[in-house]
PDB file of C-alpha atoms in Angstrom:
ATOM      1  CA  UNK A 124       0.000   0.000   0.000  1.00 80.00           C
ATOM      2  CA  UNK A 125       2.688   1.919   0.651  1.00 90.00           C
ATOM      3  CA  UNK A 126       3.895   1.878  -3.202  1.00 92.00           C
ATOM      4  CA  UNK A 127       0.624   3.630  -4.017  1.00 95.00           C
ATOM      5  CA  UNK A 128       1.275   6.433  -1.548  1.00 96.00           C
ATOM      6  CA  UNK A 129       4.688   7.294  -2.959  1.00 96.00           C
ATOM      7  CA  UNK A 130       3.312   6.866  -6.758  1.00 97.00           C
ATOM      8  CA  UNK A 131       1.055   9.812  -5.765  1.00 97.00           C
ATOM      9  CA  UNK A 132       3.588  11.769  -3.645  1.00 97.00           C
ATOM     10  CA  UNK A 133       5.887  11.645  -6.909  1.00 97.00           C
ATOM     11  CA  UNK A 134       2.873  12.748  -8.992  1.00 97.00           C
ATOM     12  CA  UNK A 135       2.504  15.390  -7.396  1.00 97.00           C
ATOM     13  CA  UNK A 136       5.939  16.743  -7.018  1.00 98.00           C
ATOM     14  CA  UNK A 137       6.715  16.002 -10.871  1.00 97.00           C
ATOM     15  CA  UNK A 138       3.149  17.808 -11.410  1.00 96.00           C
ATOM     16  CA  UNK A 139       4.595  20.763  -9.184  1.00 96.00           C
ATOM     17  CA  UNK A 140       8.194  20.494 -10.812  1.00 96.00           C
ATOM     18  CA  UNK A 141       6.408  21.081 -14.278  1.00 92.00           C
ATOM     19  CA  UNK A 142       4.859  23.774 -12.953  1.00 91.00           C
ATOM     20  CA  UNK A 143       7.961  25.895 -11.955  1.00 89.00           C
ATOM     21  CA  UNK A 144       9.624  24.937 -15.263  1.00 83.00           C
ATOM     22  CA  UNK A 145       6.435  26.475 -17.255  1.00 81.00           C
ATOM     23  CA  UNK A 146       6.744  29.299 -15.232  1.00 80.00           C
ATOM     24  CA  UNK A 147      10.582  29.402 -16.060  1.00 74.00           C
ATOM     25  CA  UNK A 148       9.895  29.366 -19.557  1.00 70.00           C
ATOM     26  CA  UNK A 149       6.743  31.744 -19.497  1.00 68.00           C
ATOM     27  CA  UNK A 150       8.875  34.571 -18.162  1.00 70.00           C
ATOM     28  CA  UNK A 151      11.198  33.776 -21.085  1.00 55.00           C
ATOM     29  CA  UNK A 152      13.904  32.368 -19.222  1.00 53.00           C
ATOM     30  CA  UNK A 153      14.644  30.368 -22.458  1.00 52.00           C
ATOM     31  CA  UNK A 154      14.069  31.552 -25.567  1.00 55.00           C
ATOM     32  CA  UNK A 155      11.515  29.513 -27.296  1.00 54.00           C
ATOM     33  CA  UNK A 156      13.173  27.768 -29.967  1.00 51.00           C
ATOM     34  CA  UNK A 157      14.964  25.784 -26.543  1.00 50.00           C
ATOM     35  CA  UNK A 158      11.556  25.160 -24.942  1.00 54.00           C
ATOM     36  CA  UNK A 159      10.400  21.572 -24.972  1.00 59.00           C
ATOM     37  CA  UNK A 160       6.662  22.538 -25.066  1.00 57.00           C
ATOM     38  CA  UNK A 161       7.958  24.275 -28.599  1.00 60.00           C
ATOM     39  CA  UNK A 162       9.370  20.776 -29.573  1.00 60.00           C
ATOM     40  CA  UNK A 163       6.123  19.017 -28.457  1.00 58.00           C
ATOM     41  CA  UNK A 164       3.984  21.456 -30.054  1.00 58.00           C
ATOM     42  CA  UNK A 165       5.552  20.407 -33.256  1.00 60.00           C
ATOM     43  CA  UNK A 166       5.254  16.869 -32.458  1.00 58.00           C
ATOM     44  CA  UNK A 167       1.666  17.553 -32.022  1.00 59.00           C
ATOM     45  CA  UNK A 168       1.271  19.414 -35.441  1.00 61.00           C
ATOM     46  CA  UNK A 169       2.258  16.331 -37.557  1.00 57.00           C
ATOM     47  CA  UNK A 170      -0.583  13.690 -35.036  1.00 56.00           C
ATOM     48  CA  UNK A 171      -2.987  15.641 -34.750  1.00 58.00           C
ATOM     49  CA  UNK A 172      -3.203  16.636 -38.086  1.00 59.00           C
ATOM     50  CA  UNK A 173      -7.460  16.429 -39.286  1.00 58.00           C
ATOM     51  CA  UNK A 174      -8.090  15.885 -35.202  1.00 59.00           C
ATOM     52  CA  UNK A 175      -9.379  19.585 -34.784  1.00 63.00           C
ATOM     53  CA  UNK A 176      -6.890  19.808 -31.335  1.00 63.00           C
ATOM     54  CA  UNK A 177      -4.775  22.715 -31.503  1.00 66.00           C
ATOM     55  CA  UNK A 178      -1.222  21.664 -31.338  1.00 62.00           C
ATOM     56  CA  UNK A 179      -0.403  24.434 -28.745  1.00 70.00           C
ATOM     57  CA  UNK A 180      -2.934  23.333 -26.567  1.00 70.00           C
ATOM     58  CA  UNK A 181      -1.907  19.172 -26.643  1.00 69.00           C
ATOM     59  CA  UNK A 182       1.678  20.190 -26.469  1.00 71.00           C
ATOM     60  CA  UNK A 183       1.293  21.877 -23.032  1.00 76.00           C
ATOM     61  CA  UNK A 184      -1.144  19.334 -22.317  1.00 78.00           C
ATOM     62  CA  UNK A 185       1.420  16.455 -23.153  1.00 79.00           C
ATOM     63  CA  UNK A 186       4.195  18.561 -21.269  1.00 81.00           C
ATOM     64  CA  UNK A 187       1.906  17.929 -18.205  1.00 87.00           C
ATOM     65  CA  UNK A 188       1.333  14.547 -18.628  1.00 88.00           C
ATOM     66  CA  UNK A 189       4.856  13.601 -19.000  1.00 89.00           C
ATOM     67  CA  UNK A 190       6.041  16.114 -16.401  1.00 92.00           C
ATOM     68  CA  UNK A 191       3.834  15.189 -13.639  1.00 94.00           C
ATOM     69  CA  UNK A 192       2.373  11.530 -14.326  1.00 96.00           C
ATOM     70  CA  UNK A 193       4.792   9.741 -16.403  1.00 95.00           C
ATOM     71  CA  UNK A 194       8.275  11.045 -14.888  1.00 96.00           C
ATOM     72  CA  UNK A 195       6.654  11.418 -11.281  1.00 97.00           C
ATOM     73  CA  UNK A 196       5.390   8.141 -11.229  1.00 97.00           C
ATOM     74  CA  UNK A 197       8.720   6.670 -12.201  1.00 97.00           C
ATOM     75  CA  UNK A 198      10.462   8.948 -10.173  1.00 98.00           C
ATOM     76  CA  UNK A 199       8.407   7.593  -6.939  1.00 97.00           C
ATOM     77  CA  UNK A 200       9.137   3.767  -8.076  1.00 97.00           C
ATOM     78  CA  UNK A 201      12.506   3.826  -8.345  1.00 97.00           C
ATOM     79  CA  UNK A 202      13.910   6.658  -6.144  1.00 97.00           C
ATOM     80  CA  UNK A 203      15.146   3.499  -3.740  1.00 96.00           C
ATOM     81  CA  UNK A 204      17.787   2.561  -6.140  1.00 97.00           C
ATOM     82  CA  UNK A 205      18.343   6.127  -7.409  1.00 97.00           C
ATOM     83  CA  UNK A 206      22.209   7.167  -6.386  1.00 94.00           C
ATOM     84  CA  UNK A 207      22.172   9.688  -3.386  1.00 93.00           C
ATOM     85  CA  UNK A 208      21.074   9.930  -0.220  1.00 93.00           C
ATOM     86  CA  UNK A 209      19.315  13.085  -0.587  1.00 97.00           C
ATOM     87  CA  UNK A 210      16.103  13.279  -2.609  1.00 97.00           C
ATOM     88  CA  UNK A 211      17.432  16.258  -4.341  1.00 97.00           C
ATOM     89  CA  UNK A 212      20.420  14.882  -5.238  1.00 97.00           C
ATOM     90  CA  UNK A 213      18.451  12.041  -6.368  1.00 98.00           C
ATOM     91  CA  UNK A 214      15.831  13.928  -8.438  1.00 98.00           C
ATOM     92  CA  UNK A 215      18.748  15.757  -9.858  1.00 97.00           C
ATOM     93  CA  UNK A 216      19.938  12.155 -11.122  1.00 98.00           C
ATOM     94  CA  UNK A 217      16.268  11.560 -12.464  1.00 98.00           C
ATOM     95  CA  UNK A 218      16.955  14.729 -14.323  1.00 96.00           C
ATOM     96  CA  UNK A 219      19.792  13.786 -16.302  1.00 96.00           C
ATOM     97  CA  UNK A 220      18.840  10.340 -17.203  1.00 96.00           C
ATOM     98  CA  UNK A 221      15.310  12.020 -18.324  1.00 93.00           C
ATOM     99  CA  UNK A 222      17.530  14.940 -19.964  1.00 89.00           C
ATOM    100  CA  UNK A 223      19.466  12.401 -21.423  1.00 91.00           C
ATOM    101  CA  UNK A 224      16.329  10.607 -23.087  1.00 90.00           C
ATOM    102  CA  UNK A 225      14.892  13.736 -24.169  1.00 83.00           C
ATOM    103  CA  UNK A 226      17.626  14.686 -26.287  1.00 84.00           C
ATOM    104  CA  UNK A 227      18.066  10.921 -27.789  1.00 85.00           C
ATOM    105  CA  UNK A 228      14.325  10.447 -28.575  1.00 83.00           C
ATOM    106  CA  UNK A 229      12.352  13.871 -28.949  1.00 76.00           C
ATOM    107  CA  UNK A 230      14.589  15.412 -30.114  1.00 74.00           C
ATOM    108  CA  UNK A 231      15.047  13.557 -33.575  1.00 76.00           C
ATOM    109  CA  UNK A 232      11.116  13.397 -33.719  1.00 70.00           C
ATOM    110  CA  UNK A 233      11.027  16.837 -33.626  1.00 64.00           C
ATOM    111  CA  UNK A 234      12.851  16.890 -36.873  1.00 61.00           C
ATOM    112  CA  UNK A 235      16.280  18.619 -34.524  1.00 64.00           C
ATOM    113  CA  UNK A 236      18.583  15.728 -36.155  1.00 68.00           C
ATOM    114  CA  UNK A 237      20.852  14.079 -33.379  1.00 69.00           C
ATOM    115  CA  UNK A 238      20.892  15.373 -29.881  1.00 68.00           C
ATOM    116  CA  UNK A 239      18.743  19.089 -31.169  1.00 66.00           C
ATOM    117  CA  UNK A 240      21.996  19.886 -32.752  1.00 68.00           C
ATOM    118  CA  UNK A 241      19.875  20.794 -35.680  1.00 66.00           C
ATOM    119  CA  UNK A 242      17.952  23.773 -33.408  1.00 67.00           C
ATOM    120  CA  UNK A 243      20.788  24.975 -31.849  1.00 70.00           C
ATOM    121  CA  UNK A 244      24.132  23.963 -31.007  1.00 71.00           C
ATOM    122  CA  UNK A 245      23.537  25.102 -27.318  1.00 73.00           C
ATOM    123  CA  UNK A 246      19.674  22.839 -28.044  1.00 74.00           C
ATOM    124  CA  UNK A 247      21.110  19.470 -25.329  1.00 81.00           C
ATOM    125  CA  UNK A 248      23.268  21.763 -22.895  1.00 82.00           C
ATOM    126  CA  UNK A 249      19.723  24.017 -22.394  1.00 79.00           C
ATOM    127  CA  UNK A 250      17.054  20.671 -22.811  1.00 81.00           C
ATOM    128  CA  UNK A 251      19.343  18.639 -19.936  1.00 87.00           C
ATOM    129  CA  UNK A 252      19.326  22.214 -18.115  1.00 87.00           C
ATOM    130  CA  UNK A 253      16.071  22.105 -18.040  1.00 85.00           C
ATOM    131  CA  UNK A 254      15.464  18.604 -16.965  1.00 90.00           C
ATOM    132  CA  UNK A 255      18.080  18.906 -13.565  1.00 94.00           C
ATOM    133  CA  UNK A 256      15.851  22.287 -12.934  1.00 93.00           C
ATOM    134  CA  UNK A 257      12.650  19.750 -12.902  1.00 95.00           C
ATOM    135  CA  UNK A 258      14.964  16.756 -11.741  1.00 97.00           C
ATOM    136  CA  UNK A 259      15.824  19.187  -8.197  1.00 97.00           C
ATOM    137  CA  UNK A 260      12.263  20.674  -7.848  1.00 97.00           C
ATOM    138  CA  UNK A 261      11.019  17.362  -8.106  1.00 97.00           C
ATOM    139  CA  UNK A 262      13.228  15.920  -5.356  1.00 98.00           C
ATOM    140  CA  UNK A 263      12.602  18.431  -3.056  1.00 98.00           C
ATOM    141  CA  UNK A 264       8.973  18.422  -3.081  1.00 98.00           C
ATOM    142  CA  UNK A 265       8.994  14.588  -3.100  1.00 98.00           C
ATOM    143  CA  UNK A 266      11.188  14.515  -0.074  1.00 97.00           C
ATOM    144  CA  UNK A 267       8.419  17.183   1.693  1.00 97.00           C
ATOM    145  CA  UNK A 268       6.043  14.870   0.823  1.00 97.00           C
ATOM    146  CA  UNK A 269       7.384  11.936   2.645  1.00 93.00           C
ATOM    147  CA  UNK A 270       8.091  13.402   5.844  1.00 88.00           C
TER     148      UNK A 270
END
């Protein structure tokens, strides 16, 4: 039972994690050819093509998803075996290996070639960036949780 309790604690601090990293990027802390949602948004464009969903809209909406549900739900399974003792130290972790995927699968789909070097030569520095901001919020707020 106790597996279920920790799913939802790391739901809700990957939720919460996504949060602050929209608000990063809403006050422009990135320009917007670095954002992810941008990348998603594109990713949208070409399967939701006849749907009548705006891309904009299931991009964010997809950000969420994987931000909060997807990542947090891992995130709560395997933080045990996660290097570190602290949580953030171990979110951070969780952020680089996530980083790391990002820029090995996404980023080809979104038509960036290998790594995003095809956005931007600075496109994997700013995506895994990005992804230890999320990987620390999400630690810390997990860690909150628990205690």
């Amino acid at each position: 039972m106790e597996i279920y309790k920790d799913i939802l604690r790391g739901i809700v601090a990957g939720l919460l994690a996504t949060c602050i990293l929209s608000l990063l990027m809403l006050i422009r802390w990135l320009p917007p050819q670095f954002e992810t949602v941008t990348l998603l948004i594109g990713i949208a464009r070409v399967v939701l093509q006849g749907s009548g969903l705006p891309a904009p809209f299931a991009g964010w909406l997809w950000f969420f998803v994987i931000g909060g549900v997807w990542w947090g739900t891992w995130f709560a399974i395997i933080a045990p075996v996660i290097p570190g003792r602290a949580y953030w130290i171990k979110g951070m972790v969780f952020g680089l290996v996530t980083g790391l995927l990002v820029i090995w699968t996404i980023m080809p789909l979104a038509a960036g070639g290998a790594l995003g070097m095809k956005l931007s030569l600075w496109q994997p520095l700013v995506t895994v960036s990005e992804h230890l901001v999320y990987g620390l919020v999400m630690g810390l707020v997990y860690h909150w949780l628990k205690t």
